[in-house]
Short mmCIF file of C-alpha atoms and ligand atoms in Angstrom, two decimals:
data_model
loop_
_atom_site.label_atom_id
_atom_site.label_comp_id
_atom_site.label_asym_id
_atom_site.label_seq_id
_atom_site.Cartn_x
_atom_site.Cartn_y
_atom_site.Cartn_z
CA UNK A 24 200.77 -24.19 316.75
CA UNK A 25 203.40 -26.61 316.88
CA UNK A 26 205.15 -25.57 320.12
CA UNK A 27 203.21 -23.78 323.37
CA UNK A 28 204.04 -23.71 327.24
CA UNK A 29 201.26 -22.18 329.36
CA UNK A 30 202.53 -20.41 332.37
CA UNK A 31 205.56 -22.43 332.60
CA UNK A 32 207.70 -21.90 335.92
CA UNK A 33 210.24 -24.80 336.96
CA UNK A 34 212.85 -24.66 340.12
CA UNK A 35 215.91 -26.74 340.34
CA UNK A 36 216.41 -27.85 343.65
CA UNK A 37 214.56 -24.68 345.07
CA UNK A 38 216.74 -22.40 342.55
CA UNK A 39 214.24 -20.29 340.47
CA UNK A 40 215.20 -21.32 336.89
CA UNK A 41 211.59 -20.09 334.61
CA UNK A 42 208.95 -17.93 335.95
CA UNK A 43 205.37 -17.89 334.04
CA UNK A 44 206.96 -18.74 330.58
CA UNK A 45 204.17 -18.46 328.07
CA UNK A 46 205.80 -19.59 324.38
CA UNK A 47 203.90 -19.84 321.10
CA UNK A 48 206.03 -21.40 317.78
CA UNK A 49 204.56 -22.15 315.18
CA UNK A 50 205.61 -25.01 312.43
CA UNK A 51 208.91 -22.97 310.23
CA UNK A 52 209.78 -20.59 312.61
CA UNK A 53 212.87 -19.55 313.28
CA UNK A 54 213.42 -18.48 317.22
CA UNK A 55 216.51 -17.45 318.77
CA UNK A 56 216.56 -17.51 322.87
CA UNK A 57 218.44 -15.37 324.29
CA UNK A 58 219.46 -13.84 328.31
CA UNK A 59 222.24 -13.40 330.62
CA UNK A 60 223.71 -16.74 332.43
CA UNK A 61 221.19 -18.58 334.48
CA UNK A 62 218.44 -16.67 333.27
CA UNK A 63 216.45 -20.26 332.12
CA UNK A 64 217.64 -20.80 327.99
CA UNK A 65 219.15 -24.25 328.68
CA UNK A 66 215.92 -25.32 331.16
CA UNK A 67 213.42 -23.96 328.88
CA UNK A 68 214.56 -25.98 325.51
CA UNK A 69 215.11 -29.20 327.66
CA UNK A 70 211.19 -28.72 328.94
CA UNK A 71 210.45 -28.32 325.51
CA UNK A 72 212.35 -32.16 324.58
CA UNK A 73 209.54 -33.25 327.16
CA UNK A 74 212.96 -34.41 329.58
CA UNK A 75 211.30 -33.39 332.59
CA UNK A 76 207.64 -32.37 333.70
CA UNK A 77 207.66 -28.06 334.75
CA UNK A 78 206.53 -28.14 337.94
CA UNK A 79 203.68 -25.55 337.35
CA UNK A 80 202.32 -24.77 333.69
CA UNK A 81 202.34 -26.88 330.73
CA UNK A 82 204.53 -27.70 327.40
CA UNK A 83 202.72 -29.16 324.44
CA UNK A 84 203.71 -30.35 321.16
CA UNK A 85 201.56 -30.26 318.03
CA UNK A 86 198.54 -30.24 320.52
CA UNK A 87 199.56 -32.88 322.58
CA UNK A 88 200.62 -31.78 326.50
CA UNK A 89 204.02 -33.29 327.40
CA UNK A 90 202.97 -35.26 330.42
CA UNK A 91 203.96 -38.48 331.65
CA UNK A 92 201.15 -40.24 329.87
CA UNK A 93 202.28 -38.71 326.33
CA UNK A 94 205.47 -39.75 326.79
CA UNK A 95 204.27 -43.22 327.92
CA UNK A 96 202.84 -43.70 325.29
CA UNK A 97 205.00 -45.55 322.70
CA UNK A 98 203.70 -44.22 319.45
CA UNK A 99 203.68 -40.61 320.38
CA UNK A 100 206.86 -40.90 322.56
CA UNK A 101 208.59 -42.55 319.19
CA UNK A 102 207.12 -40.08 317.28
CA UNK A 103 208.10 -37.06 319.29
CA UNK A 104 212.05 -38.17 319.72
CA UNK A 105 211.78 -38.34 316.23
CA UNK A 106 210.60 -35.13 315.03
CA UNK A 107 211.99 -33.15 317.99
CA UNK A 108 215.30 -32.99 318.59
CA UNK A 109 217.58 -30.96 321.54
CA UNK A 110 221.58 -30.16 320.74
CA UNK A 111 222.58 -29.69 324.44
CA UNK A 112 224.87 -27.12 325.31
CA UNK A 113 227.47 -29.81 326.10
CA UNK A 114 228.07 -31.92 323.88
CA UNK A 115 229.62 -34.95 325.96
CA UNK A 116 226.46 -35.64 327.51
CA UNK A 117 225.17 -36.43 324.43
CA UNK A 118 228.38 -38.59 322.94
CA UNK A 119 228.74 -41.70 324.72
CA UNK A 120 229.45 -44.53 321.62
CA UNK A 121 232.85 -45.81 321.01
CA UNK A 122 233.30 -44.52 317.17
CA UNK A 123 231.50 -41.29 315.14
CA UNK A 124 229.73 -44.07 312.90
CA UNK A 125 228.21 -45.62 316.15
CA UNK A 126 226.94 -42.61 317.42
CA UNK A 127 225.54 -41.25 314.23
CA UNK A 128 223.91 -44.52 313.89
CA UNK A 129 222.49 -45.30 317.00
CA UNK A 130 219.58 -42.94 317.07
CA UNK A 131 218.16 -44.14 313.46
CA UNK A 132 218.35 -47.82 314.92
CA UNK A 133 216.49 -47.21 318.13
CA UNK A 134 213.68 -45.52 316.24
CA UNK A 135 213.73 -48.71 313.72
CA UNK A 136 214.07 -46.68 310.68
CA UNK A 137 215.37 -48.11 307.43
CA UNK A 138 219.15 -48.61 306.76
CA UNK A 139 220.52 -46.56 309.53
CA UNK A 140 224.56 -46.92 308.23
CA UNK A 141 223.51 -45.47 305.30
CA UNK A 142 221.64 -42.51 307.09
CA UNK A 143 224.45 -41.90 309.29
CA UNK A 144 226.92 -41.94 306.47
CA UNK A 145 225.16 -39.54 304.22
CA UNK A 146 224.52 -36.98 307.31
CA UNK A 147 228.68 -37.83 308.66
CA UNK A 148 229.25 -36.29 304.74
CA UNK A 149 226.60 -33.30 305.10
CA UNK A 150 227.40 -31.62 308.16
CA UNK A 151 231.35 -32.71 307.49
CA UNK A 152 232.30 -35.49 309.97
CA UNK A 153 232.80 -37.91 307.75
CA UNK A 154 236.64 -37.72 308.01
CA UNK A 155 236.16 -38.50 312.29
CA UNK A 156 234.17 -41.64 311.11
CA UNK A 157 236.09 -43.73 313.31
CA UNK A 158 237.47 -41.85 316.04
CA UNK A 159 236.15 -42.25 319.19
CA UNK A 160 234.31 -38.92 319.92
CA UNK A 161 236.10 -38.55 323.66
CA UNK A 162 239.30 -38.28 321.84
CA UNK A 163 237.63 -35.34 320.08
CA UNK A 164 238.52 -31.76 320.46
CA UNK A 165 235.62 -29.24 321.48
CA UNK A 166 234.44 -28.30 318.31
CA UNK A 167 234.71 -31.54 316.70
CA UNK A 168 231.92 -32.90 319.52
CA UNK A 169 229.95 -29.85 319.02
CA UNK A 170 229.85 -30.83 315.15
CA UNK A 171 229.33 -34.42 315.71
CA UNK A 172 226.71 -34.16 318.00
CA UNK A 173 224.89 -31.98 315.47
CA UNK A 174 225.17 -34.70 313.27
CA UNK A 175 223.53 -37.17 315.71
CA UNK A 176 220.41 -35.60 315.80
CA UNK A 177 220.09 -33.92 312.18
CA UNK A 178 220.04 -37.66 311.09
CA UNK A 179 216.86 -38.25 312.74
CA UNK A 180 216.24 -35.86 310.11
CA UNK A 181 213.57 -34.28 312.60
CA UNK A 182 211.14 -31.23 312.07
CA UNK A 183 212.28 -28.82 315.12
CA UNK A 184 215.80 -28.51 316.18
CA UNK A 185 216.23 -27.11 319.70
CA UNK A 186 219.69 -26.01 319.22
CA UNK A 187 221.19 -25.01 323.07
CA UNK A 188 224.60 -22.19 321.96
CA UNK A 189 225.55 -24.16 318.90
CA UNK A 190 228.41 -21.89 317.80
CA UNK A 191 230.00 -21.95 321.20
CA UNK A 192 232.78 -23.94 320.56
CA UNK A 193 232.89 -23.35 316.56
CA UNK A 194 235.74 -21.45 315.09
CA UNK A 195 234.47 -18.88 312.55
CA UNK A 196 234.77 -20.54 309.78
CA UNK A 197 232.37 -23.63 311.27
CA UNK A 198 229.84 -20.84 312.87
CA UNK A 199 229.79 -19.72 309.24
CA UNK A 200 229.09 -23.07 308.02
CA UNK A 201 226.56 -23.66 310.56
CA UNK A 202 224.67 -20.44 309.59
CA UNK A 203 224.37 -21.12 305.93
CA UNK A 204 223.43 -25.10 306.46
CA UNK A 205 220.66 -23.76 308.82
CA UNK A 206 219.19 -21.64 306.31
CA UNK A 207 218.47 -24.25 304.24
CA UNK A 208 217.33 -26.98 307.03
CA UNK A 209 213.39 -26.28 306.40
CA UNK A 210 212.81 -27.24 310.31
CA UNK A 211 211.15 -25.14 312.83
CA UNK A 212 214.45 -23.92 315.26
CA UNK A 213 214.99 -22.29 318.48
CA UNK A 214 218.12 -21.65 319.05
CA UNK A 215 219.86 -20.08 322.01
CA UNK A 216 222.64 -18.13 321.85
CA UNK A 217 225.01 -15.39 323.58
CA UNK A 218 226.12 -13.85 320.15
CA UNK A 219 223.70 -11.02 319.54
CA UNK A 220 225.75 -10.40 316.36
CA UNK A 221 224.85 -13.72 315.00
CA UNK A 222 220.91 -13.44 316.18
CA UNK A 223 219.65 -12.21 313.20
CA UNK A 224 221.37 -15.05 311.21
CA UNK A 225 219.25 -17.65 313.20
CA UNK A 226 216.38 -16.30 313.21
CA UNK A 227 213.87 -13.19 312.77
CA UNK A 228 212.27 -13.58 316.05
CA UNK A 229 214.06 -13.24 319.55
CA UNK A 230 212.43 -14.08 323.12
CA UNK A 231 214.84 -12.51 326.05
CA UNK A 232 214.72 -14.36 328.87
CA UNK A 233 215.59 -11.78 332.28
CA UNK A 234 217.64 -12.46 335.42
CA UNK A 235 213.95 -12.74 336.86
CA UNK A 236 213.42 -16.08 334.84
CA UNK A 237 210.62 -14.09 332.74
CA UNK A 238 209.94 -13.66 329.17
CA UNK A 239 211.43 -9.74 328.91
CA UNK A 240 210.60 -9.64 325.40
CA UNK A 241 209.06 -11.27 322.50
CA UNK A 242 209.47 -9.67 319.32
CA UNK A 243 211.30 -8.78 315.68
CA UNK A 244 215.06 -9.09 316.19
CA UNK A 245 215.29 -6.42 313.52
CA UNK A 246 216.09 -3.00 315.63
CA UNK A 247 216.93 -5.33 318.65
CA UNK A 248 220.50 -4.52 318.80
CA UNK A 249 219.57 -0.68 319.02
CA UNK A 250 217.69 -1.14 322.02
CA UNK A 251 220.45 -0.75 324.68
CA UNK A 252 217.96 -0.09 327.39
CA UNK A 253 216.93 -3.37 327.04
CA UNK A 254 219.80 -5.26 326.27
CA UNK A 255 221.23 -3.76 329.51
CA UNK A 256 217.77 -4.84 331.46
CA UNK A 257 218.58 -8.17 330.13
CA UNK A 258 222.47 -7.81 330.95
CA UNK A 259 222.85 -8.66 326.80
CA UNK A 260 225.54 -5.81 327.08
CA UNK A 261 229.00 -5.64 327.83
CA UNK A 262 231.03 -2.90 329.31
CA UNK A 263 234.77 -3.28 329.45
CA UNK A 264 238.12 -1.18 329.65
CA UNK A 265 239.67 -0.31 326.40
CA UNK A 266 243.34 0.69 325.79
CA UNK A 267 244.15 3.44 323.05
CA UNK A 268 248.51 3.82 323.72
CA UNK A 269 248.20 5.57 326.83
CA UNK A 270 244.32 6.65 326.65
CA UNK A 271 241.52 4.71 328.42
CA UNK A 272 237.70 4.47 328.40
CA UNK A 273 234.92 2.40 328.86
CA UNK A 274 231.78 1.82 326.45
CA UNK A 275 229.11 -0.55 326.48
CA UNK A 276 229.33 -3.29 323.77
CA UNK A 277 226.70 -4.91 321.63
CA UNK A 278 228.84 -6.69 318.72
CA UNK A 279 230.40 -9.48 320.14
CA UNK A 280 233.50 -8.36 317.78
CA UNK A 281 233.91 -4.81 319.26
N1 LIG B 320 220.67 -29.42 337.33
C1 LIG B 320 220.56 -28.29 338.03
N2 LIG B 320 220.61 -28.30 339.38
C2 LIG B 320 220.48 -27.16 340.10
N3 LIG B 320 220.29 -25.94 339.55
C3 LIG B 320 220.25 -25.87 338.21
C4 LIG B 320 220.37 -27.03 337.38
N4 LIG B 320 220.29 -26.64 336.09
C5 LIG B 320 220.11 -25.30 336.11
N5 LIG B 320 220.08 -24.84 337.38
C6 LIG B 320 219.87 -23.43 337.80
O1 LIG B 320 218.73 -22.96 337.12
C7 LIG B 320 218.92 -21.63 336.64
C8 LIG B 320 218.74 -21.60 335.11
O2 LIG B 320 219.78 -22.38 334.52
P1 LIG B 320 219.91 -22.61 332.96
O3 LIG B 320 221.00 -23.60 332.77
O4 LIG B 320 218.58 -22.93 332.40
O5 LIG B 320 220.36 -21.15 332.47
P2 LIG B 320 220.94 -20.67 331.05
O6 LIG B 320 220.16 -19.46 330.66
O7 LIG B 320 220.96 -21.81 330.11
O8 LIG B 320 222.43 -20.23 331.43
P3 LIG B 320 223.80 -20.26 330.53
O9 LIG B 320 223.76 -19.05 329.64
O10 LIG B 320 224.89 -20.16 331.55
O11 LIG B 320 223.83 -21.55 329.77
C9 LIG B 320 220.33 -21.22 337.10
O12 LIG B 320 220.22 -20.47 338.27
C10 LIG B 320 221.01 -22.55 337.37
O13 LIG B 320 221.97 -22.42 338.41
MG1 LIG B 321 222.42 -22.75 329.11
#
């Protein structure tokens, strides 16, 4: 198993935010988080980056439980900001150089690998930054950061991505992108998302985090959309007004498009 928590439960400043998380992935899976607003995603991928301690349960990596003395420990530590990497849901806290080429470089230099320009240049051209090479990425628009961030930590070139709402500020034709490049990426991933239509795209696995801060389910994603019971237990489904000329009526919605 590459990835575990053990009863995981955390609280932000007394606010419930996971509740008895128990997580298995294994090395090339593909995971895709999902649950309503404040139901844990963004707290459980950041436990799994080892940036804080949960304060009952345990994370471990490859074996290894994420404690202080792991990531005290300088090999390990190196080792495990280099094969794990988190894509936070905002992108500015992660952007904080004064060009692109800075920013894609200066992860490759403080893990001392070889000829970090180069690496940043090649992964600037893959995930198609290349043209914001010098721009400062505060100047940025939304999208733009969301990309170049990407790009930051796919040049570790690292073995799981922990990818917190990727697509949120893509347009469709960059969620597209980011689809496709993801299916080739052989990396374990969990990804969370709000777009149930894009789920299956990201993965073949969903875990549903509830308004409780539990695991609701952990299962196929095939056959998930069906499931309104659920998806309404998890608050995964919208219900809104529609207008039809003068006619109105309300429906739940599953595609994000409908
Ligand atoms: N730094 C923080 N300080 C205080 N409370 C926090 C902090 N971060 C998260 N929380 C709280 O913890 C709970 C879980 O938050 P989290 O950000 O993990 O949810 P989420 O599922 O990622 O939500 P969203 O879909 O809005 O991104 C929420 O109730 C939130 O208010
Ligand atoms: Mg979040």
């Amino acid at each position: 198993m590459l990835i575990r928590t053990e009863s995981v439960s955390h609280d932000h400043d007394g606010c419930p935010a996971l509740r008895g998380v128990d997580l298995v992935v294994a090395r090339g899976e593909r995971v895709v988080l999902l649950g309503s607003n404040g139901s844990g995603k963004s707290t459980l991928l950041k436990l799994l980056d080892g940036l804080f301690e949960p304060d009952r349960g345990a994370v471990f990596y490859d074996g290894r439980r994420l404690d202080r003395a792991a990531l005290g420990d300088r090999d390990f530590h190196r080792r495990f900001r280099r094969e794990v990497v988190l894509l936070f849901q905002e992108p500015e806290a992660m952007l904080f150089h004064p060009s692109v080429a800075e920013e894609l470089s200066f992860g490759p230099r403080q893990l001392e690998l070889d000829d970090p320009e180069d690496r940043a240049r090649q992964w600037a051209e893959r995930t198609g930054v290349a043209h914001l090479w010098s721009r400062p990425p505060t100047d940025l628009s939304r999208g733009e950061k969301q990309r170049v961030a990407l790009a930051a930590v796919l040049v570790l070139e690292p073995r799981v991505l922990l990818l917190d709402e990727p697509t949120a500020a893509l347009d469709p034709r960059s969620t597209g992108w980011l689809v496709d490049f993801l299916q080739d990426l052989p990396v374990t991933t969990v990804t969370a998302t709000h777009n149930l239509s894009l789920a299956p795209e990201l993965g073949d696995r969903a875990v549903i985090l509830g308004e409780d801060h539990t695991v609701l389910l952990d299962g196929a994603i095939a056959g998930l959309q069906e499931d309104l019971d659920l998806l309404r237990r998890a608050n995964l489904v919208h219900r809104h007004r529609h207008r039809h000329g003068p006619h109105e009526h309300s429906h739940d919605h599953v595609h994000d498009w409908d």
